[in-house]
Each structure stands twice: as structure tokens, then as C-alpha cells.
Coordinates of C-alpha atoms in Angstrom, one line a residue:
X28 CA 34.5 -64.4 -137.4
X29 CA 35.5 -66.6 -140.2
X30 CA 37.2 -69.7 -139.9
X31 CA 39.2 -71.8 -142.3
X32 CA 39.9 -75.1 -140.6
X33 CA 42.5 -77.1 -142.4
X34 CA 45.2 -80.1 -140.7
X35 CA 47.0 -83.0 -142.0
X36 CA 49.1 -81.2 -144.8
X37 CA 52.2 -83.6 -144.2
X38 CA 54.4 -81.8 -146.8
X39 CA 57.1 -83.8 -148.2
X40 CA 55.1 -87.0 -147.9
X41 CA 55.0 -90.0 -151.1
X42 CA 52.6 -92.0 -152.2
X43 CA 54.1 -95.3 -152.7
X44 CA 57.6 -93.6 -153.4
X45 CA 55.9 -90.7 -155.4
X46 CA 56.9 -87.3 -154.5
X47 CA 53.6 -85.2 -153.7
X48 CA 55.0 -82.1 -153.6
X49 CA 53.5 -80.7 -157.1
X50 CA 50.2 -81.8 -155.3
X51 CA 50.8 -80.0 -152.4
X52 CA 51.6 -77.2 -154.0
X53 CA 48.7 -77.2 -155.8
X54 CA 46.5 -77.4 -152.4
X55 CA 47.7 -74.3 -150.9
X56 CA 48.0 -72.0 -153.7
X57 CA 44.1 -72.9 -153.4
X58 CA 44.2 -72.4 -150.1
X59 CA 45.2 -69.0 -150.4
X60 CA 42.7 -69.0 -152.9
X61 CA 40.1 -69.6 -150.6
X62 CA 41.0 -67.2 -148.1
X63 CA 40.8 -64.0 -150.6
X64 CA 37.7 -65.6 -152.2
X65 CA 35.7 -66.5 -148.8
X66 CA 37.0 -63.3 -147.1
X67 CA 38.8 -65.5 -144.1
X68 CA 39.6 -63.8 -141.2
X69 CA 41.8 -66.8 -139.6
X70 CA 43.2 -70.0 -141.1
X71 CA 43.9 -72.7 -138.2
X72 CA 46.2 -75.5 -138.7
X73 CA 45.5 -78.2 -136.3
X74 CA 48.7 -80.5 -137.0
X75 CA 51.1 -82.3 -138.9
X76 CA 51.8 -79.8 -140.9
X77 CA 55.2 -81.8 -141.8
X78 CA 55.0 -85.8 -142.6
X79 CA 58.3 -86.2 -141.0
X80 CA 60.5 -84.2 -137.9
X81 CA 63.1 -83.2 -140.2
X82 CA 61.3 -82.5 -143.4
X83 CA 63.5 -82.0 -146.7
X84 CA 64.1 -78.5 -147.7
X85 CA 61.1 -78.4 -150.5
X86 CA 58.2 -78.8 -148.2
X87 CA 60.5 -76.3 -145.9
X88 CA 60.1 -74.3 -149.0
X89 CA 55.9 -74.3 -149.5
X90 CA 55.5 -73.7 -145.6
X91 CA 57.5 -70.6 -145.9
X92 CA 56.1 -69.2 -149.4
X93 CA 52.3 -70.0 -147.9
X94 CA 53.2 -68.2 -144.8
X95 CA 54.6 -65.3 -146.6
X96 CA 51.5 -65.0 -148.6
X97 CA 49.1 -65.1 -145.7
X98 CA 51.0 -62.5 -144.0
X99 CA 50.8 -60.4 -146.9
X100 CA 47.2 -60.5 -146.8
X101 CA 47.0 -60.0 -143.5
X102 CA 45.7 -63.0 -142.4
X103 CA 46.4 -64.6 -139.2
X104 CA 47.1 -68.1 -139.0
X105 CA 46.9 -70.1 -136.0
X106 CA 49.1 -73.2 -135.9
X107 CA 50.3 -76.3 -134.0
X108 CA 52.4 -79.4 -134.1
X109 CA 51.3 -82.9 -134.7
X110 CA 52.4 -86.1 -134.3
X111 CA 54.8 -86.2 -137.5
X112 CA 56.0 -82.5 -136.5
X113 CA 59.3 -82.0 -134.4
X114 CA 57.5 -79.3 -131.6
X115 CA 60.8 -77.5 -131.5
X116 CA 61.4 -77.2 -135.1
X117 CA 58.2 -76.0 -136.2
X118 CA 58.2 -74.0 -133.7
X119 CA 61.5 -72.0 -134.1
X120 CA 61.0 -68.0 -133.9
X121 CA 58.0 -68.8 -132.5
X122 CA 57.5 -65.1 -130.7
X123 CA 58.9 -63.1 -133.6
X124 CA 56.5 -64.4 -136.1
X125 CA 54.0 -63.7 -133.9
X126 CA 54.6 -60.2 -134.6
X127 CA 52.9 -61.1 -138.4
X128 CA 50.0 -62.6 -137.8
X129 CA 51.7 -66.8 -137.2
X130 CA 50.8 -67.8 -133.9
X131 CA 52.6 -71.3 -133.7
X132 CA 51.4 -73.2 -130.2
X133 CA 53.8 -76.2 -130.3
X134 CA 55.5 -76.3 -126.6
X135 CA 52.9 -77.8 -123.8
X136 CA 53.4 -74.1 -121.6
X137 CA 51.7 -72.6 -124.0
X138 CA 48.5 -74.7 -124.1
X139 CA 46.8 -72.3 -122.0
X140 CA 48.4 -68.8 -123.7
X141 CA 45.3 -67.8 -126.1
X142 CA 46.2 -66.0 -129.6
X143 CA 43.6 -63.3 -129.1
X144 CA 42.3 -62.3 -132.2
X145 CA 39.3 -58.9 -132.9
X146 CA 36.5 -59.0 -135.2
X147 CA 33.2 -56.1 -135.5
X148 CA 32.3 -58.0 -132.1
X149 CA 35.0 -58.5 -130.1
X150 CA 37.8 -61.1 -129.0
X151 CA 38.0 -64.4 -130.3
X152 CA 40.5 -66.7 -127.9
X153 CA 42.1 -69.7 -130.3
X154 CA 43.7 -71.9 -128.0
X155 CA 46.5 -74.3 -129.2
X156 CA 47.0 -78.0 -128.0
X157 CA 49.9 -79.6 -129.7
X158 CA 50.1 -83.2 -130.2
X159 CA 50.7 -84.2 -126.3
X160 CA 52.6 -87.7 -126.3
X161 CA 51.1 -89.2 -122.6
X162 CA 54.7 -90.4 -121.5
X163 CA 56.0 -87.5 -122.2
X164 CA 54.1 -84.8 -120.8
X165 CA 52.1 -86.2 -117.6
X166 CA 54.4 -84.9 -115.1
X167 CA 54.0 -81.5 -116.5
X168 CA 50.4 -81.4 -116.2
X169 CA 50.8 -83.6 -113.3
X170 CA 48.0 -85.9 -115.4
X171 CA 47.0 -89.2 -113.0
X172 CA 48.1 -91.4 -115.6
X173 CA 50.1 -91.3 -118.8
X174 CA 46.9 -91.4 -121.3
X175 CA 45.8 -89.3 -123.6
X176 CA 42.8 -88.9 -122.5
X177 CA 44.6 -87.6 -118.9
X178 CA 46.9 -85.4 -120.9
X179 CA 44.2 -83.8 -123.0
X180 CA 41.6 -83.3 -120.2
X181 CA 44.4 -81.7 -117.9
X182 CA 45.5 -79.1 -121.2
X183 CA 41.3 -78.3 -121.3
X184 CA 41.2 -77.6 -117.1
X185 CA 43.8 -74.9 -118.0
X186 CA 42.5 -73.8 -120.9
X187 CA 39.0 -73.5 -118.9
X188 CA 40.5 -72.1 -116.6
X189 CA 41.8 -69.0 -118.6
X190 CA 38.6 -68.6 -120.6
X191 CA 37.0 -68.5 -117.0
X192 CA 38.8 -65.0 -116.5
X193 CA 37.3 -63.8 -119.7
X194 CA 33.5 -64.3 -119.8
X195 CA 31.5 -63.9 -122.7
X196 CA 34.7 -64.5 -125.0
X197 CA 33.9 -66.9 -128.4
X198 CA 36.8 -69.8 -128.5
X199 CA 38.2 -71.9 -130.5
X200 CA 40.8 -74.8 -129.5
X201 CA 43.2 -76.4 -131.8
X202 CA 44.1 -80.5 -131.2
X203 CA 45.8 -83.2 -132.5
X204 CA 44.0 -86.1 -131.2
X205 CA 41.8 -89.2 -132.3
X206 CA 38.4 -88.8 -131.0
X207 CA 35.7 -91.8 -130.0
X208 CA 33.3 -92.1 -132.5
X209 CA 35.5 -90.7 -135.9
X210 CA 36.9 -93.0 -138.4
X211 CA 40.5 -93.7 -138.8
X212 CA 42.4 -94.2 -142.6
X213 CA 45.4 -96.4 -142.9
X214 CA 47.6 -93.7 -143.4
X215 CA 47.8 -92.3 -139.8
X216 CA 50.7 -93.1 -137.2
X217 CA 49.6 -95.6 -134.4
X218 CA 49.1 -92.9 -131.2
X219 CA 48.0 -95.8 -129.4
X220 CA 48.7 -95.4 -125.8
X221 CA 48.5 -97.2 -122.8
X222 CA 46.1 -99.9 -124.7
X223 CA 43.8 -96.7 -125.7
X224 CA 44.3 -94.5 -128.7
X225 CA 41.6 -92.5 -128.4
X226 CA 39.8 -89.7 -126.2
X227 CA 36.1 -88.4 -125.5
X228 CA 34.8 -85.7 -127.5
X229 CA 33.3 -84.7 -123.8
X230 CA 37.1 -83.9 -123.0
X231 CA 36.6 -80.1 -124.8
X232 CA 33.5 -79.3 -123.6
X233 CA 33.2 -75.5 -122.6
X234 CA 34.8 -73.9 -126.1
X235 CA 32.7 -72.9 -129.2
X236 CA 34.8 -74.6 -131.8
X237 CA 37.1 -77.7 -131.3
X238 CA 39.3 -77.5 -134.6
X239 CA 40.9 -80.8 -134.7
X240 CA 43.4 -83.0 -136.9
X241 CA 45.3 -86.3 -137.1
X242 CA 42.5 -88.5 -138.4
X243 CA 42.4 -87.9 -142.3
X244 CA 38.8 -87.7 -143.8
X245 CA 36.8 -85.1 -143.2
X246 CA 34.3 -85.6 -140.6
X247 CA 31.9 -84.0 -137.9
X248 CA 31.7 -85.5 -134.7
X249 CA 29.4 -83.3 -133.1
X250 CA 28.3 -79.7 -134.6
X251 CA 31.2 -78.1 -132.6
X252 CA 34.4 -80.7 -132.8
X253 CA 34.8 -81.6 -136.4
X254 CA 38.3 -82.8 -138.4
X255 CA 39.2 -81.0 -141.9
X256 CA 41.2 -84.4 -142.6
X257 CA 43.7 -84.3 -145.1
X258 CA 43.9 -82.3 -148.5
X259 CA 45.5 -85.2 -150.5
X260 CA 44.4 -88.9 -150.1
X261 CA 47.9 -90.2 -148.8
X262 CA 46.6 -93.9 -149.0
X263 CA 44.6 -95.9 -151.1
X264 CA 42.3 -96.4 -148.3
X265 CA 41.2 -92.5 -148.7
X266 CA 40.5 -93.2 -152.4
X267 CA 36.7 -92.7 -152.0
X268 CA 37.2 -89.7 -149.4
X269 CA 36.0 -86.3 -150.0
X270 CA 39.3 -84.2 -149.6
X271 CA 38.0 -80.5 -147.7
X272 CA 38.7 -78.1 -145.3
X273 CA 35.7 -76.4 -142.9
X274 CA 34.6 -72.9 -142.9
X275 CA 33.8 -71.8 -140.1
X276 CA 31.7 -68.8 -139.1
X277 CA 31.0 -67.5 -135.8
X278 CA 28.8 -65.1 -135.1
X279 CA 28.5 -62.2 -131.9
X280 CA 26.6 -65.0 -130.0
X281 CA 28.9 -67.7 -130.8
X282 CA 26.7 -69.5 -133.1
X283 CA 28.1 -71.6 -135.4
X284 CA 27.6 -72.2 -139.3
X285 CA 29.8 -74.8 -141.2
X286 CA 30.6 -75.1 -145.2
X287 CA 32.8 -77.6 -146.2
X288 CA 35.1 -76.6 -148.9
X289 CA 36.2 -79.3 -151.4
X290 CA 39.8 -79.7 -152.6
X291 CA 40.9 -79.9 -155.5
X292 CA 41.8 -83.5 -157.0
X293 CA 45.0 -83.2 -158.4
X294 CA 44.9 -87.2 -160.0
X295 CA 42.3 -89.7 -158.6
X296 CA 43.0 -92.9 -156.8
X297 CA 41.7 -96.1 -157.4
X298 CA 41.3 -100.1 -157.3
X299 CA 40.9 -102.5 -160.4
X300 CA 40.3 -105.9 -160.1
X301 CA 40.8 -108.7 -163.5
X302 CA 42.8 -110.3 -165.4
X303 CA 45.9 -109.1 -167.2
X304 CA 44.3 -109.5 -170.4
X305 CA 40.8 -107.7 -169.4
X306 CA 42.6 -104.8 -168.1
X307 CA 44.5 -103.9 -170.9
X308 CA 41.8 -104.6 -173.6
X309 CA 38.8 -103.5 -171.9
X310 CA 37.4 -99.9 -172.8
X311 CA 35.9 -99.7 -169.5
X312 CA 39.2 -98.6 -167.9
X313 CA 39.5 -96.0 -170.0
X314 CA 38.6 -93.2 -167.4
X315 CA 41.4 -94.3 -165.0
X316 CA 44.2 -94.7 -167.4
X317 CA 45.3 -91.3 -166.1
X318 CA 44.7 -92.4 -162.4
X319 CA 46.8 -93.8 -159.5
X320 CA 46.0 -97.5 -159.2
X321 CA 46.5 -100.3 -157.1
X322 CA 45.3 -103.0 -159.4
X323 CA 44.6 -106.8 -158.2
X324 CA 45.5 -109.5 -160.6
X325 CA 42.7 -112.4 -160.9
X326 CA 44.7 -114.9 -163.8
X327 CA 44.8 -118.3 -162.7
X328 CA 48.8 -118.4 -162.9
X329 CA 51.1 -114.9 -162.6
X330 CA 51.6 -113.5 -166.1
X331 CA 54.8 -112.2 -167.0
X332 CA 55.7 -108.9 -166.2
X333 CA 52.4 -108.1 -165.3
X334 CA 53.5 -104.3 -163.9
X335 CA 55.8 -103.8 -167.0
X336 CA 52.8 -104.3 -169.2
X337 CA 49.9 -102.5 -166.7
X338 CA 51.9 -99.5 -167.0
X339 CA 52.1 -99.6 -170.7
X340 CA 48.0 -98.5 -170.3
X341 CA 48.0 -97.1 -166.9
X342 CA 51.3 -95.6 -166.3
X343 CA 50.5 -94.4 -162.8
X344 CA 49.9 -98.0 -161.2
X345 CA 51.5 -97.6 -158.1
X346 CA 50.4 -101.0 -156.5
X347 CA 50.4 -104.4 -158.1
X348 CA 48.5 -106.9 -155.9
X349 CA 47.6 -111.1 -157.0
X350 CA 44.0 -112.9 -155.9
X351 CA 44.7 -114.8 -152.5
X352 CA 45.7 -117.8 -153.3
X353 CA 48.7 -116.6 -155.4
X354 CA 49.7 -114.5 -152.7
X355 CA 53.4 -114.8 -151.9
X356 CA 53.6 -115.0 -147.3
X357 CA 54.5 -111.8 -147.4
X358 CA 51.5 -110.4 -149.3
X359 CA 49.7 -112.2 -147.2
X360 CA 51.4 -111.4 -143.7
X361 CA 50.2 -107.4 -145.0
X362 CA 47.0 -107.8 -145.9
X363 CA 46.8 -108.9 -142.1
X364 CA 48.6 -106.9 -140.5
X365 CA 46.9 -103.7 -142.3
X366 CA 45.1 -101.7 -140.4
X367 CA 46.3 -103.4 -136.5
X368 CA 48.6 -102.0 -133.6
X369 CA 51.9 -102.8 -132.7
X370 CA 50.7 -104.3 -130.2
X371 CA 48.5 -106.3 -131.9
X372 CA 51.1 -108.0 -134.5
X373 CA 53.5 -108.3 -131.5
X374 CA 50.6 -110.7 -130.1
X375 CA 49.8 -112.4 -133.2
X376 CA 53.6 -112.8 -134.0
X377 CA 54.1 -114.7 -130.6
X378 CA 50.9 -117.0 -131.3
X379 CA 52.5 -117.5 -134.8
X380 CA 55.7 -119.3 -133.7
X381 CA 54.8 -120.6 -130.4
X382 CA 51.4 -121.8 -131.4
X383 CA 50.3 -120.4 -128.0
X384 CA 48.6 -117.1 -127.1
X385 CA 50.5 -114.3 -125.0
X386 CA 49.4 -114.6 -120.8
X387 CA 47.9 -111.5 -119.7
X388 CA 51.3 -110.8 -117.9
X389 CA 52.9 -111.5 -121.5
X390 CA 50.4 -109.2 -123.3
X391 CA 51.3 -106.6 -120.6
X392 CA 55.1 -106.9 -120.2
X393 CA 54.9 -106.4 -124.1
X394 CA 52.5 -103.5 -124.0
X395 CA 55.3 -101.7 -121.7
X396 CA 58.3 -102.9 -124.1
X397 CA 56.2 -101.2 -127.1
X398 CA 55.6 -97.8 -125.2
X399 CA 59.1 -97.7 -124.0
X400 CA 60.1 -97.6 -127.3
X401 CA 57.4 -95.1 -129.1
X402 CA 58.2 -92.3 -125.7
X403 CA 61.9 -92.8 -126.8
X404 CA 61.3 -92.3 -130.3
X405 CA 58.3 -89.0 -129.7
X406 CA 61.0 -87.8 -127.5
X407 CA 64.1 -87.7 -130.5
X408 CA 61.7 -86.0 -133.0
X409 CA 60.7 -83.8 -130.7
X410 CA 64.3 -82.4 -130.3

């Protein structure tokens, strides 16, 4: 069976206020590109399909044309939510849709129900495991503490369990997770919980393929539990990142073979670093007038309207940044901050103003303040 592994589309996200929605567009007409081309039997979608709970109606728009068109090739597609998805809303009409080929797995009862899909050699199980907030969804797997790595290893037992009433069945789980051992961007949510944001790849041993998204470049972490990442860099941190999507093949005796399948680039990212003077002059630049830039100002003193200027010759600068020292506080405070948990700048915050560091008791008491407040907020979106 072939396998298109893809996750992280976040339709209707910006780049630094710039709509992406052309881009996107772009990305899954070559999606279903790819599918005639390669002669894909199943597409998986392992998350965030949407960058926000409510997403405006345009990216509503490109997930029902790319749905339509999948269905009219007969194509089945095997879904679930992320982190930036509202469960409920992605997952509306779940059981009619199922009808055409969409299996959507976004509710935590159906962790363990299989979309059980035929090739020349028999059943293929694809199990989905939605993004599964710890506070949220111990009690239901009765996990021994709200973690994810709790939550996630109780979803597997069941899932094991059901693939233990159908031996000699390939599988394939969908999750939305971050996995010890893969590397982060800066443009993913902060899942941290309980102190931990991350789980063992040991946690879905037992299944063939472990199709997984969340984290945003694409990356293997062992030959079996790989991420697609993103098809669009969403932050200048994924301006050197290959954007791709995994094809999968399994074969009769569940052996694996893996291509990755590049993305297209729709307008490069990147970083300049001179003076005002050099970048507009230099014929060096040339290749990235037509790029989107965060450039880094070197003069000596600010020059006067630097961005108004920049854009003259790179009319996509998104990102306007000075040397250190001519950093304003708050430039300062986020080059910092990037890349840290809440928790983290909480701390640091505290040690700011009182010149002393957090007590343990201090560190915890705001640990619980910070998950209080993330639960109630997973809990809104996913309504």
C-alpha cells in the first residue's frame, strides 16, 4: 500500500501579517498532484490541519475543494485533529463523510476504531490519535497522571489491543505529538505539559508506520515514526528547511520503503545582515530581492526610514531587526524569550523584578497557574 504522509497544513495561517492562502493553495493542488502521479492509495493527515479553532471561511474553502477532489479520485484520506484544530469542528459529519473515502478520527472514543482499508494483499488498519491535551483526557483513559506521555501510551494499550484481535494485519497510526529526539521550529504551540513536552518514540511500538505531525521539518526519528513537517516554512526559523511530505510503501510483509517528496517553494525565506547602504547597493542581493526577508541592520546609528527604503529593493521584507546594541528593550526582551516556555519567561520575569529566583514551591505553584490556564483554553477550542 502506498502512503502519502503529510501534517501541519495550518490553512489560514500569516507570515508576519501575510495571508498564505495563495501558497497554500498552491501546496495542495500539488498535492493532488502527487497522488495521480505516484498512484497513492491513502493520503494521511496527521494534524493541524487548521492554524486556528475557528478558521476563516477561505482555508474552510481549500479543505473542502481538496477533499472533493480526493474523493473524486477515489482516494481515501485518513485524517485527525491537532493542536490548532477545534476536534469537534473538524470533525463535523464525521460518519457521513466516511461514506466517501474521509475518515476524520478527532474524538478520543475513537482512538481505537481502525479505518480499515484493502489493497492486492489485504487489510491495512490506520489508527487515529488526535491531539490528546493530558488535562483533558486522563480520566477517560484513566491515564496515572495528566502527561502526555500517560495519555499517549494509554491510546497505544487500546490501539494494541484491537490489532491484537487481528493478527497478521499491516498498521499505521496517526499522532499529533512531539517526540524525544526530533527538532522543534519556532513556529509550533508550546504543548508543554506538566514540566515535559515530549514523549518516547518507544510509546508506539507494535504498529508498522507511526505517521506523525506537530513538529514542522521534515524528519525521521526511527525508520518507522517519521514527521512530514510542514509544507510552507511558517517562520523564519524554517528558512533553511526542506519543505516534504513521505511516501510511504508497504509491502505484503509490512516492509517499509520511504521517498520524501519535496514541496514546492512558492517564494524563499531568508536573513540579510549590513548596513542600509550595502544592502541597497550591493549586487550580491540580487537573488533575494524577490524573497521574504528578515534583514538585520549593522549602521552605527538607525537610518531614517530604514523599512521604507529596504522595501524600495526588497519589497517583501517582512522583518526589520537592528545589531544588539541599538536594540530598543523590547527587541531585546524577544530575542530572549524566543524559543522558551511559559513557564520559563514566567521564571525569568519574577527574577527580573525581584532580583531573586522563584523557590521550588514558587516555580511549582506557577507551573499549576500556567496549566490551569492552557486546559481552560484546549478545552474552549475544542468546543
Amino acid at each position: 500500500m502506498r502512503i502519502l504522509h503529510t501534517s501541519d497544513w495550518h490553512l489560514g495561517r500569516q507570515l508576519h501579517r501575510v495571508p498564505l492562502i495563495d501558497e497554500q493553495h498552491e501546496f495542495l493542488r500539488f498535492l493532488v498532484d502527487t497522488v495521480r502521479e505516484h498512484h497513492v492509495d491513502v493520503v494521511a493527515v496527521a494534524g493541524d490541519v487548521f492554524d486556528r479553532a475557528i478558521p476563516p471561511l477561505d482555508a474552510i474553502g481549500l479543505f473542502d475543494q481538496v477533499l472533493e477532489e480526493l474523493a473524486g479520485m477515489r482516494v481515501p484520506l485518513v485524517m485527525i485533529s491537532g493542536n490548532h484544530d477545534s476536534p469537534r469542528r473538524l470533525g463535523v459529519n464525521a460518519r457521513l463523510i466516511e461514506r466517501a473515502g474521509i475518515h476524520l478520527r478527532t474524538a478520543v472514543d475513537d482512538c481505537a476504531r481502525p479505518a480499515v482499508l484493502d489493497d492486492e494483499h489485504g487489510p491495512v488498519v490506520f489508527y487515529g490519535l488526535p491531539y490528546l491535551e493530558p488535562g483533558l483526557v486522563q480520566a477517560h483513559f484513566d491515564a496515572d497522571k495528566p502527561s502526555h506521555q500517560a495519555v499517549l501510551g494509554a491510546a497505544m494499550d487500546q490501539v494494541r489491543a484491537d490489532l491484537a484481535t487481528r493478527p497478521g494485519t499491516r498498521s499505521v497510526v496517526l499522532a499529533h505529538a512531539f517526540v524525544t529526539g526530533a527538532e522543534p521550529s519556532a513556529s509550533e504551540r508550546d504543548i508543554t505539559a506538566g514540566g515535559v513536552p515530549s514523549v518516547s518514540a518507544s510509546v508506539f511500538d507494535g504498529v508498522d508506520y507511526v505517521a506523525l505531525g506537530h513538529l514542522h521539518r521534515c524528519q525521521k526519528i526511527t525508520e518507522r515514526v517519521r514527521y512530514s513537517g510542514s509544507p510552507l516554512a511558517y517562520s523564519f526559523s524554517e528558512a533553511d528547511h526542506p519543505k516534504a511530505m513521505w511516501l510511504i510503501d508497504l509491502d505484503a510483509q509490512a516492509r517499509l520503503g520511504a521517498q520524501q517528496i519535496l514541496c514546492p517553494v512558492p517564494r524563499t525565506l531568508g536573513r540579510l545582515t549590513a548596513t542600509l547602504d550595502a544592502l541597497l547597493t550591493d549586487p550580491e542581493h540580487t537573488a533575494q530581492e524577490s524573497s521574504w526577508l528578515h534583514i538585520t541592520l549593522t549602521d552605527p546609528d538607525r537610518p531614517h526610514m530604514a523599512m521604507e527604503r529596504l522595501k524600495e529593493r526588497f519589497p517583501h521584507t517582512l522583518r526589520l531587526s537592528f545589531t544588539a546594541e541599538h536594540h530598543t528593550s523590547d527587541e531585546c526582551y524577544g530575542t530572549r524569550v524566543n524559543g522558551h516556555s511559559d513557564h520559563d519567561i514566567a521564571l525569568g520575569f519574577i527574577h527580573h523584578v525581584t532580583n531573586v529566583p522563584a523557590t521550588s514551591q514558587e516555580q511549582d505553584l506557577l507551573r499549576e497557574g500556567l496549566e490551569s490556564v492552557r486546559i481552560q483554553a484546549a478545552a474552549r477550542e475544542a468546543h
